[in-house]
Coordinates of C-alpha atoms and ligand atoms in Angstrom, one line a residue:
X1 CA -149.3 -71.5 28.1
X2 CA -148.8 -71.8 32.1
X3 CA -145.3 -72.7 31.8
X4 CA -144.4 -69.6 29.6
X5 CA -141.1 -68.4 29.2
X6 CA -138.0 -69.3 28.7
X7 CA -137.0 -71.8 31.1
X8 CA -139.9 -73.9 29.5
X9 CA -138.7 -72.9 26.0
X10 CA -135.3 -73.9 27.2
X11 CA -136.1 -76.6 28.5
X12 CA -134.2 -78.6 31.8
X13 CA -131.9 -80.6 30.2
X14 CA -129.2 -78.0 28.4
X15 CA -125.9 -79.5 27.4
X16 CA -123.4 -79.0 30.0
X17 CA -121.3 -77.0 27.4
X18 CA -124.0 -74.4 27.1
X19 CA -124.4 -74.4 31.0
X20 CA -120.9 -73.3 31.4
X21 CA -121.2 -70.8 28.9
X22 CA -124.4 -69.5 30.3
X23 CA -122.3 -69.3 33.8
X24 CA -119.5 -67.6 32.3
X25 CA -122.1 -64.7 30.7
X26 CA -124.0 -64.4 33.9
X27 CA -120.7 -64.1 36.0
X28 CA -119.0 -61.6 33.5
X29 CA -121.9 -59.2 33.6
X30 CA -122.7 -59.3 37.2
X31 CA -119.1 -57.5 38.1
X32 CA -121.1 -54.2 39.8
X33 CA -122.8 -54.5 43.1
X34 CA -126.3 -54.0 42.5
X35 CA -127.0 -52.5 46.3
X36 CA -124.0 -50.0 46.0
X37 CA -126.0 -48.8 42.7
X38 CA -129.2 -48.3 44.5
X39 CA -127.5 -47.2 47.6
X40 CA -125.4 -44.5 45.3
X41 CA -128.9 -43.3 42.8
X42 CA -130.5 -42.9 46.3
X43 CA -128.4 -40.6 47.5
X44 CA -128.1 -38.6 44.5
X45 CA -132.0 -38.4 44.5
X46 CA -131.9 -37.7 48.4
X47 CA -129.9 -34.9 47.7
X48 CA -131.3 -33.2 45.0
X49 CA -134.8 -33.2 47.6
X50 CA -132.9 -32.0 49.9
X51 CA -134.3 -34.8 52.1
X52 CA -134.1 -34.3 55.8
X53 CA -131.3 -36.8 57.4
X54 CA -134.1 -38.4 59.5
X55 CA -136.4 -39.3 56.3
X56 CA -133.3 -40.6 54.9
X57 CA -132.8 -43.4 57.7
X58 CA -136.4 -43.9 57.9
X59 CA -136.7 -45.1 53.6
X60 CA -132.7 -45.6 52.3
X61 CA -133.1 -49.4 53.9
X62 CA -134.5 -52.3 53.9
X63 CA -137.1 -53.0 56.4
X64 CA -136.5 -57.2 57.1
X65 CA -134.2 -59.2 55.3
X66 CA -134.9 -62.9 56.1
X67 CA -132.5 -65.8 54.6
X68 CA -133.4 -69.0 54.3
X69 CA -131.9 -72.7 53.8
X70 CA -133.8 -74.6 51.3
X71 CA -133.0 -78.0 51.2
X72 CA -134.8 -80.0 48.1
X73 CA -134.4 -84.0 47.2
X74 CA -133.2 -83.9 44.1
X75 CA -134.7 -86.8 41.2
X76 CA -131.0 -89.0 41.7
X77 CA -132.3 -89.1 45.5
X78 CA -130.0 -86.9 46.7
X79 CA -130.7 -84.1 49.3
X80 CA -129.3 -80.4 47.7
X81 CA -129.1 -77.4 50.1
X82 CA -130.2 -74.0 48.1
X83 CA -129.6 -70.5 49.8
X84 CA -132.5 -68.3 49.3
X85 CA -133.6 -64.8 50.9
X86 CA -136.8 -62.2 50.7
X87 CA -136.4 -58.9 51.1
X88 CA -138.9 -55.8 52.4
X89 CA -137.3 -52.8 51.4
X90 CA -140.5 -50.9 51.9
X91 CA -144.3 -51.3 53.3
X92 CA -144.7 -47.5 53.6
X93 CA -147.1 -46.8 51.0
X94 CA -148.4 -50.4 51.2
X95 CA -147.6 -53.8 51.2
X96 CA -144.2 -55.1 50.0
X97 CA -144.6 -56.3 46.6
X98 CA -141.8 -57.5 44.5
X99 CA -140.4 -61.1 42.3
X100 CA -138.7 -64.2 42.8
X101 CA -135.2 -64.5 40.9
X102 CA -134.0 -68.1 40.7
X103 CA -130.5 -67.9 39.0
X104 CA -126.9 -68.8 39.2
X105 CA -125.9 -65.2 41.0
X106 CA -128.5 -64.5 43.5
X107 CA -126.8 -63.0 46.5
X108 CA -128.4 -61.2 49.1
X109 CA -127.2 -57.8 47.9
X110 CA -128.6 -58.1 44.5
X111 CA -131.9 -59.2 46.4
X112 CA -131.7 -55.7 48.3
X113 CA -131.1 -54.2 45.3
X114 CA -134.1 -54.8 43.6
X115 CA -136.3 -54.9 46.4
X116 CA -134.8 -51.3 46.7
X117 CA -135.7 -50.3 43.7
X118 CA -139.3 -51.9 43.8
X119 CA -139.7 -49.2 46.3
X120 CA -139.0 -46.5 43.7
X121 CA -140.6 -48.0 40.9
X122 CA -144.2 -48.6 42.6
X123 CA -144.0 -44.7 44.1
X124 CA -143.3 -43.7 40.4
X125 CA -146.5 -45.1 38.8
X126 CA -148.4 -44.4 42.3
X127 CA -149.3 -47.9 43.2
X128 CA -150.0 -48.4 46.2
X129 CA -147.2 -50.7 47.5
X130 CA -144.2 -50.8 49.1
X131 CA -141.2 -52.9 47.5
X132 CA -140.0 -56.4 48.2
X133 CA -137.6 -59.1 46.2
X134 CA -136.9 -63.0 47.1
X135 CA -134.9 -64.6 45.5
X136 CA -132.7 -68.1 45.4
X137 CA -129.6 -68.8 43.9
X138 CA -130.0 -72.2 42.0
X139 CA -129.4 -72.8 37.7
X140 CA -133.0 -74.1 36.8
X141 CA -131.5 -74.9 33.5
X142 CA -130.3 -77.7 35.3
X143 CA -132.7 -79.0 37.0
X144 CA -136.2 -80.9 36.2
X145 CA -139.4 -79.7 36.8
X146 CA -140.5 -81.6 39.6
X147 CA -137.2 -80.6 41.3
X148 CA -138.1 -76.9 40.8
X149 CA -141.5 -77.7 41.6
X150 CA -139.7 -78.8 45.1
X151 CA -137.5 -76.0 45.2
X152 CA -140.6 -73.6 44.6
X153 CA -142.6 -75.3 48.0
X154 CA -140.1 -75.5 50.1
X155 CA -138.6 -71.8 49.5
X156 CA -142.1 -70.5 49.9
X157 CA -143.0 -72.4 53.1
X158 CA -139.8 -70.8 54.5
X159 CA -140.8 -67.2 53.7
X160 CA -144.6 -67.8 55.0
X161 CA -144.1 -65.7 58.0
X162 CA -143.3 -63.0 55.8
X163 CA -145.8 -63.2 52.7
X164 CA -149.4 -62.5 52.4
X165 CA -151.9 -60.2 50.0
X166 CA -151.8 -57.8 53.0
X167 CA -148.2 -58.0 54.1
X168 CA -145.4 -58.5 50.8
X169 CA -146.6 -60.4 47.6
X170 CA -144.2 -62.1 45.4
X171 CA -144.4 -62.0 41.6
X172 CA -142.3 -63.7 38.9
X173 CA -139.0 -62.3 37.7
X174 CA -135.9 -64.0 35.7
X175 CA -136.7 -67.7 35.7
X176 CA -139.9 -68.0 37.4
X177 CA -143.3 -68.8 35.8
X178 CA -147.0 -68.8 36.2
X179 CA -146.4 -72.3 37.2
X180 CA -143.9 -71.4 40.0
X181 CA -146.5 -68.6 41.3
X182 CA -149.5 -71.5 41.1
X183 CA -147.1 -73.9 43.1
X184 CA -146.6 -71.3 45.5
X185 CA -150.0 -69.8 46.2
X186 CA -151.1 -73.6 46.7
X187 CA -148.5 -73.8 49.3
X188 CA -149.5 -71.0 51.4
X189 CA -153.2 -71.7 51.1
X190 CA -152.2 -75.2 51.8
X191 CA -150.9 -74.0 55.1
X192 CA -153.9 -71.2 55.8
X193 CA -155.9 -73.7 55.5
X194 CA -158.5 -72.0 52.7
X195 CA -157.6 -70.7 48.9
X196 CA -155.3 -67.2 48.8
X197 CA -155.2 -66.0 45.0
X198 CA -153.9 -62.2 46.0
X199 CA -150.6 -64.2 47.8
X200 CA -148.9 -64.0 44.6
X201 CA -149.4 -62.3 41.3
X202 CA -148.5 -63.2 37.5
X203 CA -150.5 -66.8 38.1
X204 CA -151.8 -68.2 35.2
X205 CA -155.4 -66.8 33.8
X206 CA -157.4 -70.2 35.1
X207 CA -155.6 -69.3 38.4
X208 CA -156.9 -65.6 39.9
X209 CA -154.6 -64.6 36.9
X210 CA -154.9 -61.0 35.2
X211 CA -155.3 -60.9 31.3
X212 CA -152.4 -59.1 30.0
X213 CA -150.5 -59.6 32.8
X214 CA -147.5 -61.7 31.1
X215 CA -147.3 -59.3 28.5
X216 CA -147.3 -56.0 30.6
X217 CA -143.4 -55.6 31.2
X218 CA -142.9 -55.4 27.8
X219 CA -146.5 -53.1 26.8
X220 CA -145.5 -50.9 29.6
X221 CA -141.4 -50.8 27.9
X222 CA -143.3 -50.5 24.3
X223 CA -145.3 -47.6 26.0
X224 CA -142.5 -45.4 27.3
X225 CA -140.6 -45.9 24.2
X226 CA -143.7 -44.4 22.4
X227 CA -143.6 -41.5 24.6
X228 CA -139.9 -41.0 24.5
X229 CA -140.1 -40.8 20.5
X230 CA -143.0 -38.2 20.7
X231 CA -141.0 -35.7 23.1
X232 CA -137.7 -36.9 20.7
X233 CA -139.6 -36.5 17.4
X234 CA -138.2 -39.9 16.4
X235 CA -140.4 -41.8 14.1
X236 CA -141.0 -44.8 15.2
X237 CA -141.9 -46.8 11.9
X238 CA -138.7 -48.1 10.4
X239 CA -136.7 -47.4 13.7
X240 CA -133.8 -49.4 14.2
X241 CA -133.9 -51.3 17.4
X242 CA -132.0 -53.7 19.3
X243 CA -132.7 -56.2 22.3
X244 CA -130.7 -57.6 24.1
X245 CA -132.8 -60.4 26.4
X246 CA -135.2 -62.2 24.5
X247 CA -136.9 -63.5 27.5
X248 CA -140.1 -62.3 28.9
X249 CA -139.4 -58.6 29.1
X250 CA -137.9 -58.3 25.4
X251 CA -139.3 -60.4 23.6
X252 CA -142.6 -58.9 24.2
X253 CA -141.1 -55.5 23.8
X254 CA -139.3 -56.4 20.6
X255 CA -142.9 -57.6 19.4
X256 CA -144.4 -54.3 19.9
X257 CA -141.8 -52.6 18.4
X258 CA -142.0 -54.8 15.3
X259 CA -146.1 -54.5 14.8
X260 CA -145.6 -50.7 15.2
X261 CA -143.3 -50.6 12.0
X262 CA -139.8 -50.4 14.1
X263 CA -137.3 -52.7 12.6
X264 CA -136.1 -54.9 15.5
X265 CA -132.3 -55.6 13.8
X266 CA -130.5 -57.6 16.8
X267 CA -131.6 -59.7 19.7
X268 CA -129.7 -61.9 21.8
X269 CA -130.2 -64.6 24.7
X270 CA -127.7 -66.3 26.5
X271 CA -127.0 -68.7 23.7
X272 CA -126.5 -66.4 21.0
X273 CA -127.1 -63.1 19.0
X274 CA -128.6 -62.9 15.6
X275 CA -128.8 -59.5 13.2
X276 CA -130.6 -58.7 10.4
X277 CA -129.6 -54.9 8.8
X278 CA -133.6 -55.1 7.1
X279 CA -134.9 -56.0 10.2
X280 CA -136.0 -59.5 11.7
X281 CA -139.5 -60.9 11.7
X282 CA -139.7 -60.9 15.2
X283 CA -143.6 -63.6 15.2
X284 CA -140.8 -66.0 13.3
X285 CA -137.7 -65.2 15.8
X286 CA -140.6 -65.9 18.9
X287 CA -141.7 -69.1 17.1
X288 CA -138.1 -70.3 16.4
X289 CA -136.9 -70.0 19.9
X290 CA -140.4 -71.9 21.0
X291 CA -139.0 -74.6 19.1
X292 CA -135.4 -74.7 19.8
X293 CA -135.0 -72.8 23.2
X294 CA -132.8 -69.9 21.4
X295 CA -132.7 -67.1 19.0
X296 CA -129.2 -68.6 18.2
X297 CA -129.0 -70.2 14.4
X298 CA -132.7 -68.4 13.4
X299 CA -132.5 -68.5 9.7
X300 CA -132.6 -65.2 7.8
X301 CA -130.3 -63.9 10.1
X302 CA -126.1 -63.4 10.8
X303 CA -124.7 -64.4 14.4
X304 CA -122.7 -61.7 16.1
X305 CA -121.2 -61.5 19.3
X306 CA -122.6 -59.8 22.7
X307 CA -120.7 -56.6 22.5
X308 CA -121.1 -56.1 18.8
X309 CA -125.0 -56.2 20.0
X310 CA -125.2 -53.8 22.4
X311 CA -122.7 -51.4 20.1
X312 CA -124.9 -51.8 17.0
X313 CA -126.2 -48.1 14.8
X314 CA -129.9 -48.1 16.2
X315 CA -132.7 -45.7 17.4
X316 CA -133.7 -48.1 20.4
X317 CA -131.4 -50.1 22.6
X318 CA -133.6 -52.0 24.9
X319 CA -131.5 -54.1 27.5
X320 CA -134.0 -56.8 28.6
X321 CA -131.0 -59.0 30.7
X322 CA -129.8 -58.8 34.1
X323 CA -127.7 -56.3 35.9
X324 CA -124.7 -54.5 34.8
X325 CA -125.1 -55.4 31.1
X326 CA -123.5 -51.4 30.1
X327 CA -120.6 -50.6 32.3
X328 CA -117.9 -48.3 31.8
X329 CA -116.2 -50.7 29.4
X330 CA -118.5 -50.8 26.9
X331 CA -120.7 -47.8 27.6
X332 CA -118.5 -45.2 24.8
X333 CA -119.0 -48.1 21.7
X334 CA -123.1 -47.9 22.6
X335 CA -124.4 -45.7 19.2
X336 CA -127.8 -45.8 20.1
X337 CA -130.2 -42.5 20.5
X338 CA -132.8 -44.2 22.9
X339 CA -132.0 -47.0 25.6
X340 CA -134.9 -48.2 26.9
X341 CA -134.0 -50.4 30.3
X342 CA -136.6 -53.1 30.6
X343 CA -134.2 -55.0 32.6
X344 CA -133.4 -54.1 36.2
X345 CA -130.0 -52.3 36.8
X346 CA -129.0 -52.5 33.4
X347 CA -126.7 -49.6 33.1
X348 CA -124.3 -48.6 36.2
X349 CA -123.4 -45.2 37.6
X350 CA -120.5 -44.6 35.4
X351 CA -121.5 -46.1 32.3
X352 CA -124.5 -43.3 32.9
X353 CA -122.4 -40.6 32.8
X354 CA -120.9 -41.7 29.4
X355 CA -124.0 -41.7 28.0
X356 CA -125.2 -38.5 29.1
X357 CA -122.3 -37.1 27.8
X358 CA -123.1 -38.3 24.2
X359 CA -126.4 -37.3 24.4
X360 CA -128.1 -40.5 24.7
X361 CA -132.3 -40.4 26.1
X362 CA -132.5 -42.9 29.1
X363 CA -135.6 -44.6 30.1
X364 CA -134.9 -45.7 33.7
X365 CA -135.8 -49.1 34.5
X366 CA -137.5 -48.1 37.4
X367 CA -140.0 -46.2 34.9
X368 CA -139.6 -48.0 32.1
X369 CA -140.3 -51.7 33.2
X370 CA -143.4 -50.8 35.7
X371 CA -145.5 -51.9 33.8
X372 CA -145.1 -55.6 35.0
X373 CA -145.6 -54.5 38.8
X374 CA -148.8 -52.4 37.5
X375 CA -150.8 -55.1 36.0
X376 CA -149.7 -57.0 38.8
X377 CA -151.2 -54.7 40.8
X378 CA -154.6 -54.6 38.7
X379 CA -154.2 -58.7 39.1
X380 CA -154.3 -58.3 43.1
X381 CA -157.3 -55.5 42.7
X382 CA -159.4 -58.3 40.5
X383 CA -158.6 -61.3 43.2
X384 CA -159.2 -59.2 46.2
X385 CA -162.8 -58.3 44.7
X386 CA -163.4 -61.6 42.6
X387 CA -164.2 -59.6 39.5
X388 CA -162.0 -60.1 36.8
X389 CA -161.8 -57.5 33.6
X390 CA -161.6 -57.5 30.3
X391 CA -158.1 -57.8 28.2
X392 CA -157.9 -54.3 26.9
X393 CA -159.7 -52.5 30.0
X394 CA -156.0 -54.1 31.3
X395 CA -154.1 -52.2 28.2
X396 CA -156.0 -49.4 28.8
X397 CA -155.4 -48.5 32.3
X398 CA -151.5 -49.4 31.9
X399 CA -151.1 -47.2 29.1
X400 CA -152.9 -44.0 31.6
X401 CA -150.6 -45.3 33.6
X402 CA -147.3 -45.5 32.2
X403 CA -147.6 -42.3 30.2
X404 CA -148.5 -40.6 33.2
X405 CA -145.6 -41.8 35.0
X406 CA -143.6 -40.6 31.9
X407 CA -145.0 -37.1 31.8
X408 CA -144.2 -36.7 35.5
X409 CA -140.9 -38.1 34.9
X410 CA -140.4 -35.8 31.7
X411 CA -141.5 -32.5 33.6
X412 CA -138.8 -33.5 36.5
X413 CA -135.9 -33.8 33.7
X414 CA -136.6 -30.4 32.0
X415 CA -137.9 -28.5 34.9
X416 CA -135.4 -30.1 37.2
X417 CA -132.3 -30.0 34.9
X418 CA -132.3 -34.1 36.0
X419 CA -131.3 -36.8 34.2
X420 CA -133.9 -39.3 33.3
X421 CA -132.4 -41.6 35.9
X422 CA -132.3 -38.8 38.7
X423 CA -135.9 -37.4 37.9
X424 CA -137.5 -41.0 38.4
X425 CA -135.9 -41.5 41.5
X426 CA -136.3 -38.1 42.6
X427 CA -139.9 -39.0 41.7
X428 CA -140.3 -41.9 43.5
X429 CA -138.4 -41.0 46.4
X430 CA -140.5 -38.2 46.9
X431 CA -143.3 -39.8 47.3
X432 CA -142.1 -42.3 49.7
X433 CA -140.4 -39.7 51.6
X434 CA -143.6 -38.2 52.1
X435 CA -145.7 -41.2 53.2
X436 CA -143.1 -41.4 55.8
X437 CA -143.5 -37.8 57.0
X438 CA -147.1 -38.0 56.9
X439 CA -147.0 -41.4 58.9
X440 CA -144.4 -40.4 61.6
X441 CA -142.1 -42.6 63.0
X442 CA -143.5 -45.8 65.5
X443 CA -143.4 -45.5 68.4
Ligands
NAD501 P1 -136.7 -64.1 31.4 O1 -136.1 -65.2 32.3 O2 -138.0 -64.3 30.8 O3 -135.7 -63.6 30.3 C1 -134.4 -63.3 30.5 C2 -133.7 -63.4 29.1 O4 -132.4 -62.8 29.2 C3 -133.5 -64.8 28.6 O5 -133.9 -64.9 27.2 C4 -132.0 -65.0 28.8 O6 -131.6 -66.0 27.9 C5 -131.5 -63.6 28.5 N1 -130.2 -63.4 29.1 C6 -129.7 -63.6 30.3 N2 -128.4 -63.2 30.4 C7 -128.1 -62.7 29.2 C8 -126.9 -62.1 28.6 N3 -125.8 -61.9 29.3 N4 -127.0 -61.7 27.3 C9 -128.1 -61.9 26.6 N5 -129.2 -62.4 27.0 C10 -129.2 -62.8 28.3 O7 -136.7 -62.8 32.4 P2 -137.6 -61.5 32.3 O8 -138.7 -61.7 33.2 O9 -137.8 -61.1 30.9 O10 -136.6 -60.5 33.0 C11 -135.6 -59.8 32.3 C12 -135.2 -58.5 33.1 O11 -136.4 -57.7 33.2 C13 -134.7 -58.7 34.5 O12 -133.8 -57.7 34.8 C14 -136.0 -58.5 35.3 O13 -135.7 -58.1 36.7 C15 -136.7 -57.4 34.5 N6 -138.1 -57.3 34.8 C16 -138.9 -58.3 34.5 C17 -140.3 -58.1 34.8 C18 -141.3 -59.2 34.4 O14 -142.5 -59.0 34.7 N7 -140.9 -60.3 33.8 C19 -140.7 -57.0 35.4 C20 -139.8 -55.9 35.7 C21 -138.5 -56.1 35.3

């Protein structure tokens, strides 16, 4: 279905009850600056190198930061003034390549942030792209689709100077669609005057599309997991897991999980939480929030609360949420062995160290969740050659992909004496520390 996900599951028109709670979530877990994260894991990774002070200036920032105005008439008639921003972090090993966030707490720093981090995370599967984020800050939940259909136009006319399949191409992230990236890759080849499908990636199939591609965040999560329980000698079959996020990311993930014999025993959106000690049947969970736009009130299950979620007795904790979901607060209840961060920024700096201290196996987000940006990348390759593959040639190659990434990872953390976290980034950084030695500076 083009309008995947779960705004469409969710539908436009939430109660305003709900919206308030949702704003009260979002707001209490977004207490952390994002940039001073990336900005801090940088320097650890920078450090460890041994980077040269003159590569540091040359990658550490972002390369253009444009912010926009968006104004969009609203259905009542109304004109509505939305700030929005895109981000190049990056174009040394390629072009920028990175989502669009709409949400609530978009701000520009959370945008460097993740285009920050795109950097990293395309150097550490050895894509070959730089890293890029837009995003606008706007509650979809409240609005219709023909005003985010405005919303989508307008905020993509304003960063045309910017985008292209050559220069920085934008990708869906926490409440954009296929739809949105269709809407947008009309718009630019609209204004080029003649049709652009490698503009954008994660359109729909009928659209210059990859097969697999909405799935491949989560295949790519369910991947490294896999790996991580090999080097662990954790059996996966009848491993307790827990999700928190059952969007996109974790929802897929949590699907994976379940067909491979894990018992999937908590998931949560921003409506509710639901646990089942037997496991839940995660086709049925998928089905029922289709229906109903949550996992809240799924039958065959208990309700808990957010932090009883993310402290539950599991194998597999896979954040699948926004930023700064396990801080210093919570981080010491977490009784997890694996966390698996399919979300961006999931864990900060100090909630880290408590969980290295207890022995817990981190799979950094910038490893773990690649797998979205890799199909994506395989979705560019098909449109810029007009040849379109097969479903599980797409499976195939992400798998060689992500498990590769993992074993470099791996070898950095024992070899290294790194944390999972610091070996990723020390992988990534590495690599785009030497594109920009190998480049030289301009002029
Ligand atoms: P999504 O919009 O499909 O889903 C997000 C889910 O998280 C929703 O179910 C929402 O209800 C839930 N949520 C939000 N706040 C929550 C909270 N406080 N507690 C519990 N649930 C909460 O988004 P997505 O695309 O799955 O993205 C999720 C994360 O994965 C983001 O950090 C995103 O940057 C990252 N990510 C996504 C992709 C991708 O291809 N979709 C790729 C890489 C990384």
């Amino acid at each position: 279905m083009v309008l995947a996900w779960d705004y469409d599951r969710v539908g436009a028109t939430l109660a305003g009850r709900t919206r308030m709670r949702f704003a009260m979530l979002a707001t209490a877990i977004a207490e952390k600056n994002a940039y001073e994260v990336a900005l801090e894991n940088f320097d650890l990774a920078a450090n460890a190198l041994e980077l040269e002070e003159g590569v540091r200036a040359m990658i550490k920032y972002p390369e253009r930061i444009l912010s926009v105005s968006v104004p969009v008439r609203m259905d009542s008639g109304k004109i509505v003034r939305f700030e929005g921003y895109r981000v190049q972090h990056s174009t040394l090993r390629g072009p920028a390549k990175g989502g669009i966030r709409f949400h609530p707490n978009v701000t520009v720093d959370e945008v460097k942030a993740l285009a920050t981090w795109m950097t990293w995370k395309c150097a550490v599967v050895n894509i070959p792209f730089g890293g890029g984020k837009g995003g606008v800050t706007c509650n979809p939940k409240a609005m219709s689709l023909g005003e985010i259909e405005r919303l989508s136009r307008r905020y993509a006319s304003s960063i045309l100077p910017l985008i292209g399949p050559e220069k920085d191409i934008p990708a869906p992230d926490v409440y954009t669609t296929p739809q949105i990236m269709a809407w947008i890759m009309d718009t630019y080849s609209m204004n080029v005057g003649y049709p652009v499908m490698g503009v954008v990636t994660g359109k729909p199939v009928s659209l210059g599309g990859s097969l697999g591609r909405n799935e491949a965040t989560g295949r790519g999560v369910f991947y490294t997991i896999v790996s991580s329980c090999d080097h662990l000698k954790i059996e996966l079959k009848g491993a307790r897991v827990a999700v928190q996020g059952f969007g996109n990311a974790g929802s897929i993930a949590a699907q994976l999980l379940h067909e491979a014999g894990a018992k999937v025993i908590g998931v949560s959106d921003t409506r509710g939480c639901i646990f089942n000690k037997a496991g839940l049947n995660i086709p049925e969970v998928m089905a029922f929030k289709d229906r109903t736009g949550t996992v809240a009130g799924f039958r065959g299950s208990e309700s808990i609360t957010a932090e009883e979620l993310l402290a539950l007795d599991c194998d597999i904790l896979v954040p699948a949420a926004l930023e700064n979901a396990i801080t210093e607060g919570n981080a010491g209840a977490v009784r997890t062995r694996i966390i698996a961060e399919a979300a961006n920024g999931p864990v900060t700096p100090e909630a880290d160290r408590i969980l290295e201290s207890k022995g817990v196996f981190l799979i950094p987000d910038i490893l773990c969740n690649a797998g979205g940006v890799t199909v994506s990348y395989f979705e560019w390759v098909q449109d810029e050659q007009h040849l379109f593959w097969e479903a599980q040639d797409v499976y195939n190659r992400l798998e060689r992909v992500m498990k590769t990434a993992f074993g470099e990872t791996f070898k950095i953390h024992t070899e290294r004496k790194a944390s999972m976290r610091l070996a990723a980034n020390m992988l990534g950084i590495g690599r785009v520390a030497e594109a920009s030695r190998i480049r030289g500076l301009y002029p």
